[in-house]
Coordinates of N, CA and C in Angstrom, one line a residue:
M1 N 103.2 43.4 223.0 CA 104.2 43.4 221.8 C 103.5 43.8 220.6
D2 N 104.3 44.4 219.7 CA 103.8 45.1 218.5 C 104.4 44.3 217.3
L3 N 103.7 44.3 216.3 CA 104.1 43.8 215.0 C 104.6 44.9 214.0
K4 N 105.7 44.5 213.1 CA 105.8 45.5 212.2 C 105.5 44.8 210.8
V5 N 104.8 45.6 210.1 CA 104.2 45.2 208.9 C 104.5 46.3 207.8
H6 N 104.5 45.8 206.5 CA 104.7 46.8 205.4 C 103.7 46.9 204.6
C7 N 103.2 48.0 204.3 CA 102.1 48.5 203.4 C 102.4 47.7 202.0
P8 N 101.4 47.0 201.5 CA 101.7 46.2 200.3 C 101.6 47.1 199.1
S9 N 101.2 48.3 199.2 CA 101.2 49.2 198.0 C 102.5 49.4 197.4
A10 N 102.8 49.1 196.2 CA 104.1 49.3 195.4 C 104.6 50.6 195.5
T11 N 103.9 51.6 195.7 CA 104.4 52.9 195.7 C 104.7 53.4 197.0
C12 N 104.3 52.6 198.1 CA 104.3 53.1 199.5 C 105.4 52.3 200.3
R13 N 105.1 51.1 200.5 CA 106.0 50.1 201.1 C 106.5 50.6 202.5
A14 N 105.5 51.4 203.2 CA 105.7 52.0 204.5 C 105.9 50.9 205.5
T15 N 106.7 51.0 206.4 CA 106.8 50.1 207.6 C 105.9 50.6 208.7
L16 N 104.9 49.8 209.2 CA 103.9 50.2 210.2 C 104.1 49.3 211.4
T17 N 104.0 49.8 212.6 CA 103.9 49.2 213.8 C 102.4 49.1 214.4
V18 N 102.0 47.7 214.5 CA 100.5 47.7 214.9 C 100.7 46.8 216.2
P19 N 99.6 46.8 217.0 CA 99.6 46.0 218.1 C 99.3 44.6 217.7
I20 N 99.8 43.6 218.5 CA 99.7 42.2 218.3 C 98.2 41.7 218.1
T21 N 97.4 42.5 218.8 CA 95.8 42.2 218.8 C 95.2 42.5 217.4
A22 N 96.0 43.2 216.5 CA 95.5 43.6 215.2 C 95.7 42.4 214.2
A23 N 96.5 41.5 214.6 CA 96.8 40.3 213.7 C 95.6 39.7 213.3
G24 N 95.5 39.5 211.8 CA 94.4 38.9 211.2 C 93.3 40.0 210.8
H25 N 93.4 41.1 211.2 CA 92.4 42.3 210.9 C 92.8 43.1 209.6
V26 N 91.8 44.0 209.1 CA 92.1 44.8 208.2 C 92.6 46.1 208.7
A27 N 93.6 46.7 207.9 CA 94.3 47.9 208.4 C 94.2 48.9 207.2
R28 N 94.6 50.1 207.5 CA 94.6 51.1 206.5 C 95.9 51.9 206.7
C29 N 96.6 52.0 205.7 CA 98.1 52.7 205.7 C 97.7 54.2 205.9
P30 N 98.4 54.7 207.0 CA 98.1 56.3 207.2 C 98.8 57.2 206.1
L31 N 99.7 56.5 205.4 CA 100.4 57.3 204.4 C 99.7 57.4 203.1
C32 N 99.3 56.2 202.6 CA 98.8 56.1 201.3 C 97.4 55.6 201.2
H33 N 96.8 55.2 202.4 CA 95.4 55.0 202.7 C 94.9 53.7 202.0
A34 N 96.0 53.0 201.7 CA 95.7 51.5 201.0 C 95.2 50.8 202.1
T35 N 94.3 49.8 201.8 CA 93.8 48.9 202.9 C 94.3 47.5 202.6
F36 N 94.7 46.8 203.7 CA 95.3 45.5 203.6 C 95.1 44.7 204.9
Q37 N 95.1 43.4 204.8 CA 95.0 42.5 206.0 C 96.3 42.2 206.6
I38 N 96.2 42.7 208.0 CA 97.5 42.3 208.8 C 97.6 40.7 208.9
P39 N 98.8 40.1 208.7 CA 98.9 38.7 208.7 C 98.5 38.2 210.2
S40 N 98.0 36.9 210.3 CA 97.7 36.3 211.6 C 99.0 35.9 212.2
E41 N 98.9 35.7 213.6 CA 100.1 35.4 214.3 C 100.7 34.2 213.8
A42 N 100.0 33.2 213.3 CA 100.5 32.0 212.7 C 101.3 32.2 211.5
D43 N 100.7 33.1 210.6 CA 101.3 33.3 209.3 C 102.7 34.2 209.6
I44 N 102.6 34.9 210.7 CA 103.8 35.8 211.0 C 104.9 34.9 211.5
A45 N 104.5 33.8 212.5 CA 105.5 32.9 212.8 C 106.0 32.0 211.7
E46 N 105.2 31.6 210.7 CA 105.7 30.8 209.6 C 106.6 31.8 208.9
Q47 N 106.3 32.9 208.6 CA 107.2 33.9 207.8 C 108.6 34.0 208.4
T48 N 108.5 34.2 209.9 CA 109.7 34.3 210.6 C 110.5 33.2 210.6
A49 N 110.0 32.1 210.6 CA 110.6 30.8 210.6 C 111.4 30.6 209.1
S50 N 110.4 30.9 208.1 CA 110.9 30.9 206.7 C 112.1 31.7 206.4
S51 N 112.1 33.0 207.0 CA 113.1 33.9 206.9 C 114.3 33.5 207.6
W52 N 114.3 32.7 208.7 CA 115.3 32.2 209.5 C 116.0 31.1 208.6
I53 N 115.2 30.3 208.1 CA 115.7 29.1 207.1 C 116.4 29.7 205.9
E54 N 115.7 30.8 205.3 CA 116.3 31.2 204.2 C 117.8 32.0 204.6
D55 N 117.8 32.6 205.7 CA 119.0 33.3 206.1 C 120.1 32.1 206.4
D56 N 119.6 30.9 207.0 CA 120.6 29.9 207.2 C 121.1 29.3 205.9
I57 N 120.3 29.2 205.0 CA 120.6 28.7 203.6 C 121.6 29.6 203.0
D58 N 121.3 31.0 203.1 CA 122.1 31.9 202.4 C 123.6 31.9 203.1
D59 N 123.5 31.8 204.5 CA 124.8 31.7 205.2 C 125.5 30.5 204.8
L60 N 124.9 29.4 204.7 CA 125.6 28.1 204.2 C 126.2 28.2 202.8
A61 N 125.3 28.7 201.9 CA 125.9 29.0 200.5 C 127.0 29.8 200.6
D62 N 127.0 31.0 201.4 CA 128.2 31.9 201.4 C 129.5 31.0 201.9
E63 N 129.3 30.2 203.0 CA 130.2 29.4 203.5 C 130.8 28.6 202.5
I64 N 130.1 27.8 201.7 CA 130.5 26.9 200.7 C 131.3 27.8 199.7
D65 N 130.8 28.7 199.3 CA 131.4 29.7 198.1 C 132.8 30.0 198.7
N66 N 132.7 30.4 200.0 CA 134.1 30.9 200.5 C 135.1 29.7 200.6
E67 N 134.7 28.5 201.1 CA 135.5 27.2 200.9 C 136.0 27.0 199.6
W68 N 135.1 27.1 198.6 CA 135.7 26.7 197.3 C 136.7 27.8 196.7
Q69 N 136.4 29.0 197.2 CA 137.2 30.2 196.7 C 138.7 29.8 197.3
Q70 N 138.7 29.5 198.5 CA 140.0 29.2 199.3 C 140.6 28.0 198.6
R71 N 139.8 26.9 198.3 CA 140.5 25.7 197.7 C 140.9 26.1 196.2
L72 N 140.1 27.0 195.6 CA 140.7 27.3 194.2 C 142.1 28.2 194.3
K73 N 142.1 29.1 195.4 CA 143.2 29.8 195.5 C 144.5 29.0 196.0
E74 N 144.3 27.9 196.9 CA 145.4 27.1 197.3 C 145.8 26.3 196.0
E75 N 144.8 25.8 195.3 CA 145.2 25.0 194.0 C 146.1 25.9 193.1
A76 N 145.7 27.1 192.9 CA 146.4 28.0 191.9 C 147.8 28.2 192.6
Q77 N 147.8 28.4 193.9 CA 149.2 28.7 194.4 C 149.9 27.4 194.3
R78 N 149.5 26.3 194.7 CA 150.3 25.0 194.5 C 150.7 24.8 193.1
R79 N 150.0 25.0 191.9 CA 150.3 24.9 190.7 C 151.5 25.9 190.3
A80 N 151.3 27.0 190.9 CA 152.2 28.1 190.5 C 153.7 27.8 191.0
E81 N 153.6 27.1 192.3 CA 154.8 26.7 192.9 C 155.5 25.6 192.2
Q82 N 154.7 24.6 191.7 CA 155.1 23.5 190.9 C 155.7 24.0 189.7
E83 N 155.0 24.9 188.9 CA 155.5 25.5 187.8 C 156.9 26.3 188.0
D84 N 157.0 27.0 189.1 CA 158.2 27.6 189.4 C 159.4 26.6 189.6
L85 N 159.0 25.5 190.3 CA 160.1 24.6 190.6 C 160.5 23.8 189.4
Q86 N 159.7 23.6 188.5 CA 159.9 23.0 187.1 C 160.7 23.9 186.2
R87 N 160.4 25.2 186.3 CA 161.3 26.2 185.6 C 162.7 26.3 186.1
Q88 N 162.8 26.2 187.6 CA 164.1 26.2 188.2 C 165.0 24.9 187.8
Q89 N 164.2 23.7 187.8 CA 164.8 22.4 187.5 C 165.3 22.6 185.9
T90 N 164.5 23.0 185.1 CA 164.9 23.1 183.6 C 166.0 24.1 183.5
A91 N 166.0 25.2 184.2 CA 167.1 26.1 184.1 C 168.4 25.4 184.5
K92 N 168.4 24.6 185.5 CA 169.7 23.9 186.1 C 170.1 22.9 184.9
V93 N 169.2 22.2 184.3 CA 169.5 21.3 183.2 C 170.2 22.0 182.1
I94 N 169.6 23.2 181.7 CA 170.0 24.1 180.5 C 171.5 24.4 180.8
E95 N 171.8 24.8 182.2 CA 173.2 25.3 182.6 C 174.0 24.2 182.5
K96 N 173.6 22.9 182.9 CA 174.5 21.9 182.7 C 174.9 21.5 181.3
I97 N 173.8 21.5 180.5 CA 174.1 21.3 179.0 C 175.0 22.3 178.5
M98 N 174.8 23.6 178.7 CA 175.6 24.7 178.2 C 177.0 24.4 178.8
A99 N 177.2 24.1 179.9 CA 178.6 23.9 180.5 C 179.4 22.9 179.9
T100 N 178.7 21.8 179.5 CA 179.3 20.8 178.8 C 179.4 20.7 177.3
N101 N 178.7 21.6 176.7 CA 178.4 21.8 175.2 C 178.6 23.3 175.0
K102 N 179.7 23.8 175.0 CA 180.0 25.3 175.1 C 179.6 25.9 173.5
D103 N 179.5 25.0 172.5 CA 179.3 25.5 171.2 C 177.5 25.6 171.0
L104 N 176.8 25.2 171.9 CA 175.3 25.4 171.8 C 174.8 26.7 172.2
T105 N 173.8 27.1 171.4 CA 173.1 28.3 172.0 C 172.2 28.1 173.1
H106 N 171.7 29.1 173.7 CA 170.8 29.0 174.9 C 169.5 28.3 174.4
E107 N 169.1 28.7 173.1 CA 167.8 28.1 172.6 C 167.9 26.6 172.3
Q108 N 169.2 26.2 171.8 CA 169.4 24.8 171.5 C 169.4 24.0 172.8
A109 N 170.2 24.5 173.8 CA 170.2 23.8 175.1 C 168.8 23.8 175.7
M110 N 168.1 24.7 175.6 CA 166.6 24.7 176.1 C 165.9 23.6 175.3
D111 N 166.0 23.6 174.1 CA 165.3 22.5 173.3 C 165.7 21.1 173.8
M112 N 167.0 21.0 174.0 CA 167.5 19.6 174.5 C 166.8 19.4 175.8
A113 N 167.0 20.3 176.7 CA 166.4 20.1 178.1 C 164.9 19.7 178.1
V114 N 164.2 20.6 177.3 CA 162.7 20.2 177.4 C 162.3 19.0 176.6
S115 N 163.2 18.6 175.5 CA 162.7 17.4 174.8 C 163.3 16.2 175.6
G116 N 164.2 16.4 176.7 CA 164.8 15.2 177.4 C 166.0 14.6 176.6
A117 N 166.4 15.3 175.5 CA 167.7 14.8 174.6 C 168.8 15.2 175.4
V118 N 169.1 14.8 176.6 CA 170.2 15.1 177.4 C 171.4 14.1 177.1
T119 N 172.5 14.7 176.8 CA 173.8 13.8 176.5 C 174.2 13.0 177.7
N120 N 174.9 11.9 177.6 CA 175.4 11.2 178.6 C 176.3 11.9 179.6
T121 N 176.9 12.9 179.0 CA 177.9 13.7 179.9 C 177.1 14.6 180.9
T122 N 175.9 15.0 180.6 CA 175.1 15.9 181.4 C 174.2 15.1 182.4
Q123 N 174.0 13.8 182.1 CA 173.1 12.8 182.9 C 174.0 12.4 184.0
T124 N 173.2 12.3 185.2 CA 174.0 11.6 186.3 C 173.9 10.1 186.1
A125 N 175.0 9.5 186.5 CA 175.2 8.1 186.4 C 174.3 7.4 187.2
P126 N 173.6 6.3 186.4 CA 172.6 5.6 187.4 C 173.2 5.0 188.4
Q127 N 172.5 4.9 189.5 CA 172.9 4.3 190.7 C 172.8 2.7 190.7
A128 N 173.7 2.1 191.3 CA 173.7 0.7 191.2 C 172.3 0.2 192.2
A129 N 171.8 -0.9 191.6 CA 170.6 -1.3 192.5 C 171.1 -1.7 193.9
P130 N 170.4 -1.6 194.8 CA 170.8 -2.0 196.2 C 171.0 -3.6 196.2
P131 N 171.8 -4.2 196.9 CA 171.9 -5.7 197.0 C 170.8 -6.3 197.4
R132 N 170.4 -7.4 196.9 CA 169.2 -8.1 197.2 C 169.4 -8.9 198.7
P133 N 168.5 -8.9 199.5 CA 168.7 -9.6 200.8 C 168.8 -11.1 200.5
L134 N 169.4 -11.8 201.3 CA 169.8 -13.1 201.1 C 168.4 -13.9 201.5
Q135 N 168.0 -14.7 200.6 CA 166.7 -15.5 200.7 C 167.0 -16.7 201.7
P136 N 166.0 -17.0 202.5 CA 166.1 -18.1 203.3 C 166.1 -19.3 202.4
P137 N 166.8 -20.6 202.7 CA 166.7 -21.7 201.8 C 165.3 -22.2 201.7
L138 N 164.9 -22.7 200.6 CA 163.6 -23.2 200.3 C 163.4 -24.6 201.3
A139 N 162.2 -24.7 201.7 CA 161.9 -26.0 202.4 C 161.9 -27.0 201.4
N140 N 161.9 -28.3 202.0 CA 161.9 -29.4 201.0 C 160.7 -29.3 200.1
P141 N 161.0 -29.2 198.8 CA 160.0 -29.0 197.8 C 159.0 -30.2 197.7
K142 N 159.5 -31.3 198.1 CA 158.5 -32.5 198.1 C 157.5 -32.4 199.2
K143 N 156.2 -32.7 198.6 CA 155.2 -32.5 199.6 C 155.1 -33.6 200.6
Q144 N 155.1 -33.2 201.8 CA 155.0 -34.2 202.9 C 153.6 -34.8 203.0
P145 N 153.5 -36.0 203.4 CA 152.2 -36.6 203.5 C 151.6 -36.2 204.9
S146 N 150.3 -35.8 204.8 CA 149.7 -35.3 206.0 C 149.6 -36.4 207.1
Q147 N 149.6 -36.1 208.3 CA 149.5 -37.2 209.4 C 148.0 -37.2 209.7
P148 N 147.4 -38.5 209.8 CA 146.0 -38.8 210.1 C 145.6 -38.5 211.5

């Protein structure tokens, strides 16, 4: 098995393939002739594990970011739908006001609809409360003495 190492020289950074038996020894870059120590097998294993952990953390962070983006998108869509529904309901109220008050301008009707100052003729009649269910007769309110 071979190891892939990078030349530490800032100007070179060449990728070199060396035998596993060279781990822990000094090597010379064939391109820039810089000398460096090849990491030991334990260091390589640790670097590999660290890179896996970093990759997992990066993947998890991306997943969380994507979930938040999706939540934000859904919330924006929900709010837009609510605002659209509110606009439609306000438009219906304005139409009712203008139908019953022909002398009002659209702006006046809109002001009335938004402020909630709707006349009795445009409001729906309040519904009667449903009848109360019959209550069972109360038990004898006098306290019964307890039996010993």
